[in-house]
Amino acid sequence: MTDTSSGVDLVQIVAVLGAGVVAAPLFKRLGFGSILGYLAAGLAIGPFGFGVLADPAAVLHFAELGVVMFLFLIGLEMRPAKLWTLRRQIFGLGVAQAAVCGALMTVAGVVAGFPPAVAFVAAMGFAQSSTAAIIQTLEEKGEMSTPFGQRAMSILLLEDLSVVPLLAVVALLAPEASHDLRGSWVGVAAAAAALAVVVVAGRWVLNPLFGLLAGSRVREAMTAAALAVVLGTALLMESSGLSMAMGAFLAGVLLSGSGFRHQLEADIEPFRGLLLGLFFMAVGMSLDLAVVVAEWRLVLLVLAGCVITKAAGIYAVARVSGADGRESLQRTTLFAQGGEFAFVLYGAGAAVGVLDGQVNAVMTATVILSMVLTPMTVRLVWSLLPAPAPDTEGLARPDGLNGTVLIIGFGRFGQVVSQTLLARGLDVTIIDTDVEMIQAAAGFGFQIYYGDGTNLDVLHASGAGRARAVAVCVDNKDAANKIVDLVKASFPHAGLLVRAYDRRHTLHLIAAGVDLQVRETLESALAFGQGALEFLGLSEEEARETAEEVRRRDQERVALEQASGKLTGFNQFRPKEPKPMPLFQAGKEARPLTPETREIAARGTPG
């Protein structure tokens, strides 16, 4: 019942999806990241593993659409004005890194005995980093919108722009090339024409088109149009010799100011995630273990040489461009691997006779191994790097302060607390570690000092020894617990008023002997519920009494759980999570609203 003539049948599709579903969450839970999980899954089911799929090249070509869609979504967030501000990083930092790394690896290849043309093609292929792996890592680490992430994106954009000139150089390096410069200029002209078509369509065609489709209210037509725009732009760029990812990125940039941007993002996102995972699986499938086993000494030697040489170049460029040691190491570990463009460049080199079959196989295996090792290297190195020191220039630090109340943490919770105290004319001292928050508060006339409340010396300098009360308003319960321990031990005279994270944290704070603890969402939720009752027709008195009844029952529940000794004796080392239980039961039986929920309800609650 399955058609195997195309090389992919239903069993293979299920195997690919199943391997990804199992491996990616498992590896991410183990701390290795989803990329390594996809690579491992691809290796397991590929032709050099269990052999479920015999043609990884076909899967890889299709899965590259995941990278294409990823770049389109990034383009949607990158308005032309913002892209213009990155021009120096793209054509300065990007060119410097690509040129330095390529030159160093070319020289190393020539010294190792390879012909100059072979060394150049191998080096420039490895000099291109994996756009998919880097962007996925930046997204998982939350670095996409940071200055570090923007610099990384600038380098990747330059690498995508280098596709055409590098392919042209490979053609010129052919042993018996006719050096048809006219053909090269025709290729450049075709690429320029394709870029012009995309710009014109993005500015004057796509917005009216999406407006027309939105007016039809046919949701699937919008989704189809979004896919057509991304894939059509990618096809146009590939046909003109440019990078598909570059075309998709440009299309996203041109639509970044469109009123349909968020709808496009929502339509593309599910396809992007699925295809990007498939891309990494296809890379894993492509690792030829036979070559690795037969030429393992050569592969390891080339891998070490390429990674070390490229890492040295990246680190040197980063330091010269003004990056500190921490960012330089982050960039080095992130970019030191080869990328998916190397497969294209090596294939072109093999087609024109620059690279022989053995060099092509060894370099391809080297690139794949470097991509496999990168997630583990990034995790190891980044975990050892010290946290970045905040820029505290111009910020006041606490020294010999004297206030009635010391507030630690000036987020949303701490801001409201400070207002109630300041309204009664109390002398309040405020410390926080969020530099941006301190600078923003200064604009409103607030004097906030930069200081870490978990540091005993900072507490002394902030006047905790003379304060009547210390209000712990931080949003991290571990930090709050540490501050409580320090204040109880060193400033026992000061009252301790603490923001609690949840019920379990509340019980912990009660056991620690704080003077006041308030769950961060309890009172606001009660006020919301009381307002909802008033909106639905109850009198203000009835709504207030109801809210008070809920508050009273919650206090009784806390007192009962406290008295049960969950956090005392042996249980203190293995505290049981307080089981959430409703204070009031629903007034009527739940009624399933869909066939699926009716079927689940008919099965009964599992025991």
Coordinates of C-alpha atoms in Angstrom, one line a residue:
M1 CA 0.0 0.0 0.0
T2 CA 3.0 2.3 0.0
D3 CA 4.7 3.8 -3.0
T4 CA 8.5 3.3 -2.8
S5 CA 9.3 4.5 -6.3
S6 CA 10.1 8.0 -5.0
G7 CA 12.5 6.7 -2.3
V8 CA 10.3 7.8 0.6
D9 CA 7.3 5.8 1.8
L10 CA 4.9 6.1 4.7
V11 CA 7.0 3.9 6.9
Q12 CA 10.0 6.1 6.4
I13 CA 7.9 9.3 7.1
V14 CA 6.6 7.7 10.4
A15 CA 10.2 6.7 11.3
V16 CA 11.6 10.1 10.7
L17 CA 8.8 11.9 12.7
G18 CA 9.0 9.3 15.5
A19 CA 12.7 9.5 15.9
G20 CA 12.6 13.3 16.1
V21 CA 9.7 13.3 18.6
V22 CA 11.6 10.9 20.9
A23 CA 15.2 12.2 20.5
A24 CA 14.8 16.0 20.6
P25 CA 12.8 16.3 23.9
L26 CA 15.0 13.6 25.5
F27 CA 18.3 15.3 24.6
K28 CA 16.9 18.7 25.6
R29 CA 15.8 17.3 29.0
L30 CA 19.3 15.9 29.5
G31 CA 20.7 19.4 28.8
F32 CA 22.3 18.8 25.4
G33 CA 19.8 20.8 23.4
S34 CA 17.4 19.7 20.7
I35 CA 19.9 20.1 17.8
L36 CA 22.0 17.3 19.1
G37 CA 18.9 15.2 19.6
Y38 CA 17.9 15.7 15.9
L39 CA 21.4 14.9 14.7
A40 CA 21.5 11.7 16.8
A41 CA 18.1 10.7 15.5
G42 CA 19.1 11.2 11.9
L43 CA 22.3 9.2 12.4
A44 CA 20.2 6.3 14.0
I45 CA 17.7 6.0 11.1
G46 CA 20.0 7.0 8.2
P47 CA 21.8 4.7 5.8
F48 CA 24.8 4.4 8.1
G49 CA 22.6 3.5 11.1
F50 CA 19.5 1.3 11.0
G51 CA 19.1 2.1 7.3
V52 CA 15.5 3.2 7.4
L53 CA 16.2 5.9 4.9
A54 CA 18.7 5.3 2.1
D55 CA 18.8 8.7 0.4
P56 CA 19.7 11.4 2.9
A57 CA 20.6 13.9 0.2
A58 CA 17.0 14.1 -1.0
V59 CA 15.8 14.6 2.6
L60 CA 18.5 17.3 3.2
H61 CA 17.5 19.2 0.1
F62 CA 13.8 19.3 1.1
A63 CA 14.7 20.0 4.7
E64 CA 16.7 23.1 3.8
L65 CA 13.3 24.7 3.5
G66 CA 13.3 24.8 7.3
V67 CA 16.3 27.1 7.2
V68 CA 14.6 29.2 4.5
M69 CA 11.5 29.7 6.7
F70 CA 13.6 30.4 9.7
L71 CA 15.4 33.2 7.9
F72 CA 12.1 34.6 6.6
L73 CA 10.8 34.8 10.2
I74 CA 13.9 36.6 11.3
G75 CA 13.5 39.0 8.4
L76 CA 10.0 39.8 9.6
E77 CA 11.6 41.1 12.9
M78 CA 14.4 43.0 11.1
R79 CA 13.0 46.3 9.7
P80 CA 15.0 47.9 6.9
A81 CA 16.0 50.8 9.3
K82 CA 17.3 48.3 11.8
L83 CA 19.2 46.3 9.1
W84 CA 20.8 49.6 7.9
T85 CA 22.2 50.2 11.4
L86 CA 23.9 46.8 11.1
R87 CA 25.6 47.6 7.8
R88 CA 29.0 48.1 9.4
Q89 CA 28.8 44.8 11.3
I90 CA 27.7 42.9 8.2
F91 CA 30.4 44.3 5.8
G92 CA 33.0 45.0 8.5
L93 CA 32.8 42.3 11.1
G94 CA 31.4 39.7 8.7
V95 CA 33.9 40.3 5.9
A96 CA 36.8 40.3 8.5
Q97 CA 35.8 37.0 10.1
A98 CA 35.2 35.2 6.8
A99 CA 38.4 36.5 5.2
V100 CA 40.7 35.9 8.2
C101 CA 39.4 32.4 8.8
G102 CA 39.5 31.5 5.2
A103 CA 43.0 32.8 4.7
L104 CA 44.3 31.0 7.8
M105 CA 42.8 27.6 6.9
T106 CA 44.0 28.0 3.3
V107 CA 47.6 28.6 4.5
A108 CA 47.3 25.6 6.9
G109 CA 46.0 23.4 4.0
V110 CA 48.9 24.4 1.8
V111 CA 51.4 23.8 4.6
A112 CA 49.8 20.4 5.1
G113 CA 50.6 19.5 1.5
F114 CA 47.3 20.1 -0.4
P115 CA 47.4 22.0 -3.7
P116 CA 46.5 25.7 -3.3
A117 CA 43.2 25.4 -5.2
V118 CA 42.1 22.4 -3.1
A119 CA 43.2 24.1 0.2
F120 CA 41.2 27.3 -0.8
V121 CA 38.0 25.5 -1.6
A122 CA 38.2 23.3 1.5
A123 CA 39.0 26.3 3.7
M124 CA 36.3 28.6 2.4
G125 CA 33.7 25.8 2.7
F126 CA 34.6 25.3 6.4
A127 CA 34.8 29.0 7.0
Q128 CA 31.0 29.3 6.4
S129 CA 29.2 28.5 9.6
S130 CA 25.9 26.7 10.0
T131 CA 23.1 29.3 9.9
A132 CA 20.5 26.9 11.1
A133 CA 22.6 25.6 14.1
I134 CA 23.7 29.1 15.2
I135 CA 20.2 30.7 15.0
Q136 CA 18.6 27.7 16.8
T137 CA 21.2 28.0 19.6
L138 CA 20.8 31.7 19.9
E139 CA 17.0 31.2 20.1
E140 CA 17.3 28.5 22.8
K141 CA 19.7 30.7 24.8
G142 CA 17.5 33.8 24.5
E143 CA 20.3 35.7 22.7
M144 CA 18.5 36.6 19.4
S145 CA 17.6 40.2 20.4
T146 CA 20.8 40.9 22.3
P147 CA 23.7 42.9 20.9
F148 CA 25.7 39.6 20.8
G149 CA 22.9 38.0 18.8
Q150 CA 22.7 40.9 16.4
R151 CA 26.4 40.7 15.7
A152 CA 26.1 36.9 15.1
M153 CA 23.3 37.6 12.7
S154 CA 25.3 40.1 10.8
I155 CA 28.1 37.6 10.3
L156 CA 25.7 35.0 9.1
L157 CA 24.1 37.5 6.6
L158 CA 27.6 38.2 5.1
E159 CA 28.2 34.5 4.7
D160 CA 25.0 34.1 2.8
L161 CA 25.9 37.0 0.6
S162 CA 29.2 35.4 -0.2
V163 CA 27.6 32.4 -2.0
V164 CA 27.7 33.8 -5.5
P165 CA 31.3 35.1 -5.5
L166 CA 32.6 31.9 -4.0
L167 CA 30.9 29.6 -6.5
A168 CA 32.2 31.9 -9.3
V169 CA 35.8 31.5 -7.9
V170 CA 35.4 27.7 -7.7
A171 CA 34.4 27.7 -11.4
L172 CA 37.5 29.7 -12.3
L173 CA 39.7 27.3 -10.3
A174 CA 38.7 24.4 -12.5
P175 CA 41.7 22.6 -14.0
E176 CA 40.6 23.1 -17.6
A177 CA 38.3 26.1 -17.1
S178 CA 38.0 28.4 -20.0
H179 CA 37.8 31.3 -17.5
D180 CA 34.7 32.6 -19.1
L181 CA 34.5 36.0 -17.4
R182 CA 31.5 36.9 -19.5
G183 CA 29.6 34.0 -18.0
S184 CA 30.6 35.1 -14.5
W185 CA 29.3 38.7 -15.2
V186 CA 26.1 37.2 -16.5
G187 CA 25.7 35.3 -13.3
V188 CA 26.2 38.5 -11.2
A189 CA 23.7 40.4 -13.4
A190 CA 21.1 37.6 -12.9
A191 CA 21.6 37.7 -9.2
A192 CA 21.2 41.5 -9.2
A193 CA 18.0 41.2 -11.3
A194 CA 16.6 38.7 -8.9
L195 CA 17.2 41.0 -6.0
A196 CA 15.5 43.8 -7.8
V197 CA 12.5 41.7 -8.5
V198 CA 12.2 40.8 -4.9
V199 CA 12.5 44.4 -3.7
V200 CA 9.9 45.6 -6.2
A201 CA 7.4 42.8 -5.4
G202 CA 7.9 43.3 -1.6
R203 CA 7.3 47.1 -1.7
W204 CA 4.4 47.3 -4.2
V205 CA 2.8 43.9 -4.8
L206 CA 2.7 41.8 -1.7
N207 CA 0.9 44.1 0.7
P208 CA -2.1 44.7 -1.7
L209 CA -2.1 40.9 -2.4
F210 CA -2.4 40.0 1.3
G211 CA -5.0 42.8 1.8
L212 CA -7.1 41.2 -0.9
L213 CA -6.8 37.7 0.6
A214 CA -7.6 39.0 4.1
G215 CA -10.8 40.6 2.7
S216 CA -11.9 37.2 1.4
R217 CA -11.7 35.8 5.0
V218 CA -10.4 32.5 3.6
R219 CA -7.7 31.6 6.3
E220 CA -6.2 28.7 4.3
A221 CA -5.6 31.1 1.3
M222 CA -3.5 33.4 3.6
T223 CA -1.5 30.4 4.7
A224 CA -1.0 29.2 1.1
A225 CA 0.0 32.7 0.1
A226 CA 2.5 33.0 2.9
L227 CA 4.1 29.7 1.9
A228 CA 4.1 30.7 -1.7
V229 CA 5.9 34.0 -0.9
V230 CA 8.6 32.3 1.1
L231 CA 9.2 29.3 -1.3
G232 CA 8.8 31.4 -4.4
T233 CA 11.4 33.9 -3.3
A234 CA 13.7 31.1 -2.3
L235 CA 13.3 29.5 -5.7
L236 CA 14.0 32.8 -7.5
M237 CA 17.2 33.3 -5.6
E238 CA 18.4 29.7 -6.1
S239 CA 17.7 30.0 -9.8
S240 CA 19.8 33.1 -10.0
G241 CA 22.7 31.5 -8.1
L242 CA 22.0 33.2 -4.7
S243 CA 21.2 31.6 -1.4
M244 CA 17.6 30.5 -0.8
A245 CA 18.0 31.6 2.8
M246 CA 19.2 35.0 1.7
G247 CA 16.1 35.4 -0.5
A248 CA 13.7 34.4 2.2
F249 CA 15.4 36.8 4.7
L250 CA 15.1 39.7 2.2
A251 CA 11.4 38.9 1.6
G252 CA 10.9 38.9 5.4
V253 CA 12.6 42.3 5.7
L254 CA 10.5 43.8 3.0
L255 CA 7.3 42.6 4.8
S256 CA 8.5 43.6 8.3
G257 CA 6.5 46.8 8.1
S258 CA 3.4 45.2 6.8
G259 CA 0.2 45.1 8.8
F260 CA 0.0 41.4 8.0
R261 CA 3.4 40.6 9.6
H262 CA 2.0 38.9 12.7
Q263 CA -0.4 36.8 10.6
L264 CA 2.4 35.7 8.3
E265 CA 4.5 34.8 11.3
A266 CA 1.7 32.6 12.8
D267 CA 1.2 30.9 9.5
I268 CA 4.8 30.0 8.8
E269 CA 5.9 29.1 12.4
P270 CA 4.6 25.5 12.5
F271 CA 6.2 24.6 9.1
R272 CA 9.5 26.2 10.2
G273 CA 9.9 24.2 13.4
L274 CA 9.1 20.9 11.7
L275 CA 11.3 21.4 8.7
L276 CA 14.2 22.8 10.7
G277 CA 14.2 19.7 12.9
L278 CA 14.1 17.6 9.7
F279 CA 17.1 19.5 8.4
F280 CA 19.2 18.6 11.4
M281 CA 18.1 15.0 11.1
A282 CA 19.1 15.0 7.4
V283 CA 22.6 16.3 8.4
G284 CA 22.9 13.4 10.8
M285 CA 21.8 10.9 8.1
S286 CA 24.5 12.3 5.8
L287 CA 27.4 11.3 8.1
D288 CA 29.2 8.6 6.2
L289 CA 30.4 6.3 9.0
A290 CA 32.3 4.2 6.4
V291 CA 34.5 7.1 5.5
V292 CA 35.0 8.1 9.1
V293 CA 36.0 4.5 10.0
A294 CA 38.2 4.0 7.0
E295 CA 39.9 7.4 7.2
W296 CA 39.5 8.1 10.9
R297 CA 43.0 9.4 11.5
L298 CA 42.8 11.8 8.6
V299 CA 39.2 12.9 9.5
L300 CA 40.2 13.6 13.1
L301 CA 43.4 15.4 12.0
V302 CA 41.5 17.6 9.5
L303 CA 38.7 18.2 12.0
A304 CA 41.1 19.3 14.7
G305 CA 43.1 21.5 12.3
C306 CA 40.1 23.2 10.8
V307 CA 38.3 23.8 14.1
I308 CA 41.4 25.1 15.9
T309 CA 42.5 27.3 13.0
K310 CA 39.1 28.8 12.5
A311 CA 38.6 29.3 16.2
A312 CA 41.9 31.2 16.4
G313 CA 40.8 33.4 13.6
I314 CA 37.3 34.1 15.1
Y315 CA 38.8 34.9 18.5
A316 CA 41.4 37.2 17.0
V317 CA 38.8 39.2 14.9
A318 CA 36.5 39.4 17.9
R319 CA 39.2 40.8 20.2
V320 CA 40.4 43.3 17.6
S321 CA 36.8 44.5 16.9
G322 CA 36.4 45.3 20.6
A323 CA 34.6 42.3 22.1
D324 CA 35.5 41.3 25.6
G325 CA 37.0 37.9 26.5
R326 CA 33.6 36.4 27.4
E327 CA 31.8 37.4 24.1
S328 CA 34.9 36.4 22.1
L329 CA 34.8 32.9 23.5
Q330 CA 31.0 32.7 23.0
R331 CA 31.4 33.7 19.3
T332 CA 34.3 31.3 18.9
T333 CA 32.5 28.2 20.1
L334 CA 29.4 29.2 18.2
F335 CA 31.0 29.8 14.8
A336 CA 34.0 27.3 14.9
Q337 CA 32.0 24.6 13.1
G338 CA 31.4 24.3 9.4
G339 CA 28.0 24.8 7.9
E340 CA 25.5 23.6 5.4
F341 CA 26.8 25.8 2.6
A342 CA 30.0 23.7 2.6
F343 CA 28.1 20.8 1.1
V344 CA 27.2 23.1 -1.9
L345 CA 30.7 24.4 -2.3
Y346 CA 32.3 21.0 -2.0
G347 CA 29.8 19.6 -4.5
A348 CA 30.6 22.4 -7.0
G349 CA 34.4 21.8 -6.4
A350 CA 33.9 18.1 -7.1
A351 CA 31.8 18.7 -10.2
V352 CA 34.5 20.9 -11.9
G353 CA 37.4 18.6 -10.8
V354 CA 38.9 20.8 -8.1
L355 CA 38.2 18.3 -5.3
D356 CA 38.6 14.5 -5.9
G357 CA 36.2 12.0 -4.3
Q358 CA 38.3 11.3 -1.3
V359 CA 38.8 14.9 -0.3
N360 CA 35.1 15.7 -0.9
A361 CA 34.1 12.8 1.4
V362 CA 36.6 13.6 4.1
M363 CA 35.7 17.3 4.2
T364 CA 32.0 16.6 4.2
A365 CA 32.4 14.2 7.1
T366 CA 34.6 16.8 8.9
V367 CA 31.9 19.5 8.5
I368 CA 29.1 17.2 9.8
L369 CA 31.2 16.1 12.8
S370 CA 31.9 19.7 13.6
M371 CA 28.2 20.5 13.5
V372 CA 27.5 17.4 15.8
L373 CA 30.1 18.5 18.3
T374 CA 29.1 22.2 18.4
P375 CA 26.1 21.9 20.7
M376 CA 28.1 20.0 23.3
T377 CA 31.0 22.5 23.0
V378 CA 28.7 25.5 23.4
R379 CA 27.0 24.0 26.4
L380 CA 30.3 23.1 28.1
V381 CA 32.2 26.4 27.4
W382 CA 29.2 28.7 28.0
S383 CA 28.5 27.1 31.4
L384 CA 32.1 27.7 32.5
L385 CA 32.1 31.4 31.5
P386 CA 31.5 33.9 34.3
A387 CA 28.2 35.9 34.2
P388 CA 28.7 39.2 32.3
A389 CA 29.4 42.1 34.6
P390 CA 26.7 44.7 34.3
D391 CA 27.7 48.2 33.2
T392 CA 27.2 50.1 36.4
E393 CA 29.0 53.3 35.3
G394 CA 27.2 56.3 36.8
L395 CA 25.1 54.2 39.2
A396 CA 25.2 55.0 42.9
R397 CA 26.2 52.2 45.2
P398 CA 24.9 51.9 48.8
D399 CA 27.4 53.2 51.4
G400 CA 26.4 54.1 55.0
L401 CA 22.7 54.5 54.2
N402 CA 20.1 55.0 56.9
G403 CA 16.4 54.4 56.1
T404 CA 13.3 53.2 58.0
V405 CA 12.6 50.5 55.5
L406 CA 15.1 48.8 53.1
I407 CA 13.4 47.5 49.9
I408 CA 15.3 44.9 48.0
G409 CA 14.0 44.6 44.4
F410 CA 12.3 47.3 42.5
G411 CA 10.3 45.3 39.9
R412 CA 6.5 45.7 39.5
F413 CA 5.9 44.3 43.0
G414 CA 8.5 46.5 44.7
Q415 CA 7.4 49.6 42.9
V416 CA 3.8 49.4 44.3
V417 CA 5.2 48.6 47.8
S418 CA 7.4 51.7 47.7
Q419 CA 4.4 53.9 46.8
T420 CA 2.4 52.8 49.9
L421 CA 5.4 53.6 52.2
L422 CA 6.3 56.8 50.5
A423 CA 2.7 58.0 50.7
R424 CA 3.0 58.1 54.5
G425 CA 6.3 59.9 54.4
L426 CA 8.5 57.0 55.5
D427 CA 12.3 57.1 54.8
V428 CA 12.8 54.3 52.2
T429 CA 16.1 52.9 50.8
I430 CA 15.8 50.9 47.6
I431 CA 18.4 48.5 46.1
D432 CA 18.3 46.4 42.9
T433 CA 20.6 44.7 40.5
D434 CA 18.7 45.5 37.3
V435 CA 20.7 48.3 35.7
E436 CA 18.0 49.2 33.1
M437 CA 15.4 49.3 35.9
I438 CA 17.6 51.6 38.0
Q439 CA 18.3 53.9 35.0
A440 CA 14.6 54.0 34.1
A441 CA 13.6 54.8 37.7
A442 CA 16.1 57.7 37.8
G443 CA 14.0 59.3 35.0
F444 CA 11.1 59.5 37.4
G445 CA 13.1 61.0 40.2
F446 CA 13.7 57.8 42.1
Q447 CA 17.1 57.2 43.8
I448 CA 17.8 53.5 43.6
Y449 CA 21.1 52.1 44.5
Y450 CA 22.9 49.3 42.7
G451 CA 23.3 46.4 45.1
D452 CA 22.8 42.6 45.5
G453 CA 20.7 41.8 48.5
T454 CA 22.2 38.3 48.8
N455 CA 25.5 39.9 49.7
L456 CA 26.0 40.6 53.4
D457 CA 28.3 43.5 52.8
V458 CA 25.8 45.2 50.6
L459 CA 23.1 44.7 53.3
H460 CA 25.4 46.4 55.8
A461 CA 26.1 49.3 53.4
S462 CA 22.4 49.7 52.6
G463 CA 21.5 50.3 56.3
A464 CA 19.9 46.9 57.1
G465 CA 21.5 47.2 60.6
R466 CA 19.5 50.4 61.3
A467 CA 16.3 49.7 59.4
R468 CA 13.1 48.9 61.2
A469 CA 12.0 46.5 58.4
V470 CA 13.6 44.8 55.4
A471 CA 11.1 44.3 52.5
V472 CA 12.2 41.5 50.2
C473 CA 10.4 42.1 46.9
V474 CA 12.6 40.1 44.5
D475 CA 11.0 37.7 42.0
N476 CA 13.4 34.8 42.7
K477 CA 12.4 32.6 45.6
D478 CA 15.9 31.2 46.0
A479 CA 17.4 34.7 46.3
A480 CA 14.6 35.7 48.7
N481 CA 15.3 32.7 50.9
K482 CA 19.0 33.6 51.0
I483 CA 18.2 37.1 51.9
V484 CA 15.9 35.9 54.7
D485 CA 18.6 33.7 56.1
L486 CA 21.1 36.6 56.1
V487 CA 18.8 39.1 57.7
K488 CA 17.6 36.6 60.4
A489 CA 21.3 35.8 61.3
S490 CA 22.8 39.3 61.1
F491 CA 20.0 41.8 61.7
P492 CA 17.5 40.0 64.0
H493 CA 16.0 43.3 65.2
A494 CA 14.7 44.2 61.7
G495 CA 11.2 43.1 60.6
L496 CA 11.2 40.7 57.6
L497 CA 8.5 41.4 55.0
V498 CA 8.8 39.0 52.1
R499 CA 7.1 38.4 48.7
A500 CA 6.2 34.8 48.5
Y501 CA 6.2 32.9 45.1
D502 CA 3.6 30.3 45.8
R503 CA 2.0 28.2 48.6
R504 CA 5.0 26.1 49.2
H505 CA 7.2 29.1 49.4
T506 CA 4.7 30.6 51.9
L507 CA 5.0 27.6 54.1
H508 CA 8.8 27.8 53.9
L509 CA 8.8 31.5 54.9
I510 CA 6.4 30.9 57.8
A511 CA 8.7 28.1 59.0
A512 CA 11.7 30.6 58.7
G513 CA 9.9 33.0 61.0
V514 CA 9.3 36.0 58.8
D515 CA 7.0 38.7 60.1
L516 CA 4.9 39.1 56.9
Q517 CA 4.6 37.0 53.8
V518 CA 2.3 37.8 50.9
R519 CA 1.9 35.6 47.8
E520 CA 2.6 37.7 44.8
T521 CA -0.7 36.8 43.0
L522 CA -3.1 36.1 45.8
E523 CA -4.4 39.6 46.6
S524 CA -4.5 40.8 43.0
A525 CA -6.5 37.7 42.0
L526 CA -8.9 38.3 44.9
A527 CA -9.4 41.9 43.8
F528 CA -10.0 40.7 40.3
G529 CA -12.5 38.1 41.4
Q530 CA -14.3 40.7 43.5
G531 CA -14.5 43.1 40.6
A532 CA -15.8 40.3 38.4
L533 CA -18.6 39.7 40.9
E534 CA -19.6 43.3 40.9
F535 CA -19.6 43.4 37.1
L536 CA -21.9 40.4 37.1
G537 CA -24.5 42.2 39.3
L538 CA -23.6 41.6 42.9
S539 CA -23.5 44.5 45.3
E540 CA -20.2 45.9 46.4
E541 CA -20.8 44.5 49.9
E542 CA -21.7 41.0 48.7
A543 CA -18.6 40.9 46.4
R544 CA -16.3 42.0 49.2
E545 CA -17.8 39.4 51.6
T546 CA -17.3 36.7 49.0
A547 CA -13.6 37.7 48.5
E548 CA -13.1 37.8 52.2
E549 CA -14.6 34.3 52.5
V550 CA -12.1 33.0 49.9
R551 CA -9.2 34.7 51.7
R552 CA -10.3 33.2 55.1
R553 CA -10.5 29.7 53.7
D554 CA -7.1 30.1 52.0
Q555 CA -5.6 31.2 55.4
E556 CA -7.2 28.2 57.1
R557 CA -5.7 25.9 54.4
V558 CA -2.3 27.4 54.9
A559 CA -2.6 27.1 58.7
L560 CA -3.7 23.4 58.4
E561 CA -0.8 22.6 56.1
Q562 CA 1.6 24.4 58.4
A563 CA 0.3 22.4 61.4
S564 CA 0.6 19.1 59.5
G565 CA 4.4 19.4 59.7
K566 CA 5.1 19.0 56.0
L567 CA 8.2 21.1 56.4
T568 CA 9.4 19.9 59.7
G569 CA 11.7 17.1 60.8
F570 CA 12.7 14.6 58.2
N571 CA 10.2 16.0 55.7
Q572 CA 12.2 19.2 55.6
F573 CA 14.8 17.5 53.5
R574 CA 12.2 16.0 51.1
P575 CA 9.2 18.4 51.3
K576 CA 6.0 17.3 49.7
E577 CA 4.5 19.7 47.3
P578 CA 1.2 21.0 48.7
K579 CA -1.5 19.5 46.6
P580 CA -3.6 22.1 44.9
M581 CA -7.3 21.7 46.0
P582 CA -10.2 24.0 45.2
L583 CA -11.7 26.0 48.1
F584 CA -15.1 25.7 46.5
Q585 CA -16.5 23.0 44.2
A586 CA -18.2 23.7 40.9
G587 CA -21.9 24.3 41.3
K588 CA -22.9 22.0 38.5
E589 CA -21.5 18.9 36.7
A590 CA -19.0 19.6 34.0
R591 CA -20.5 19.3 30.5
P592 CA -18.2 18.1 27.6
L593 CA -18.4 20.5 24.7
T594 CA -16.8 18.5 21.9
P595 CA -16.9 14.8 20.8
E596 CA -13.3 14.4 21.9
T597 CA -14.0 15.6 25.4
R598 CA -17.2 13.5 25.6
E599 CA -15.2 10.4 24.7
I600 CA -12.6 11.2 27.4
A601 CA -15.3 11.9 30.0
A602 CA -17.0 8.5 29.1
R603 CA -13.8 6.7 29.9
G604 CA -13.9 8.0 33.5
T605 CA -11.1 9.5 35.6
P606 CA -8.0 7.3 35.6
G607 CA -7.2 5.8 39.0

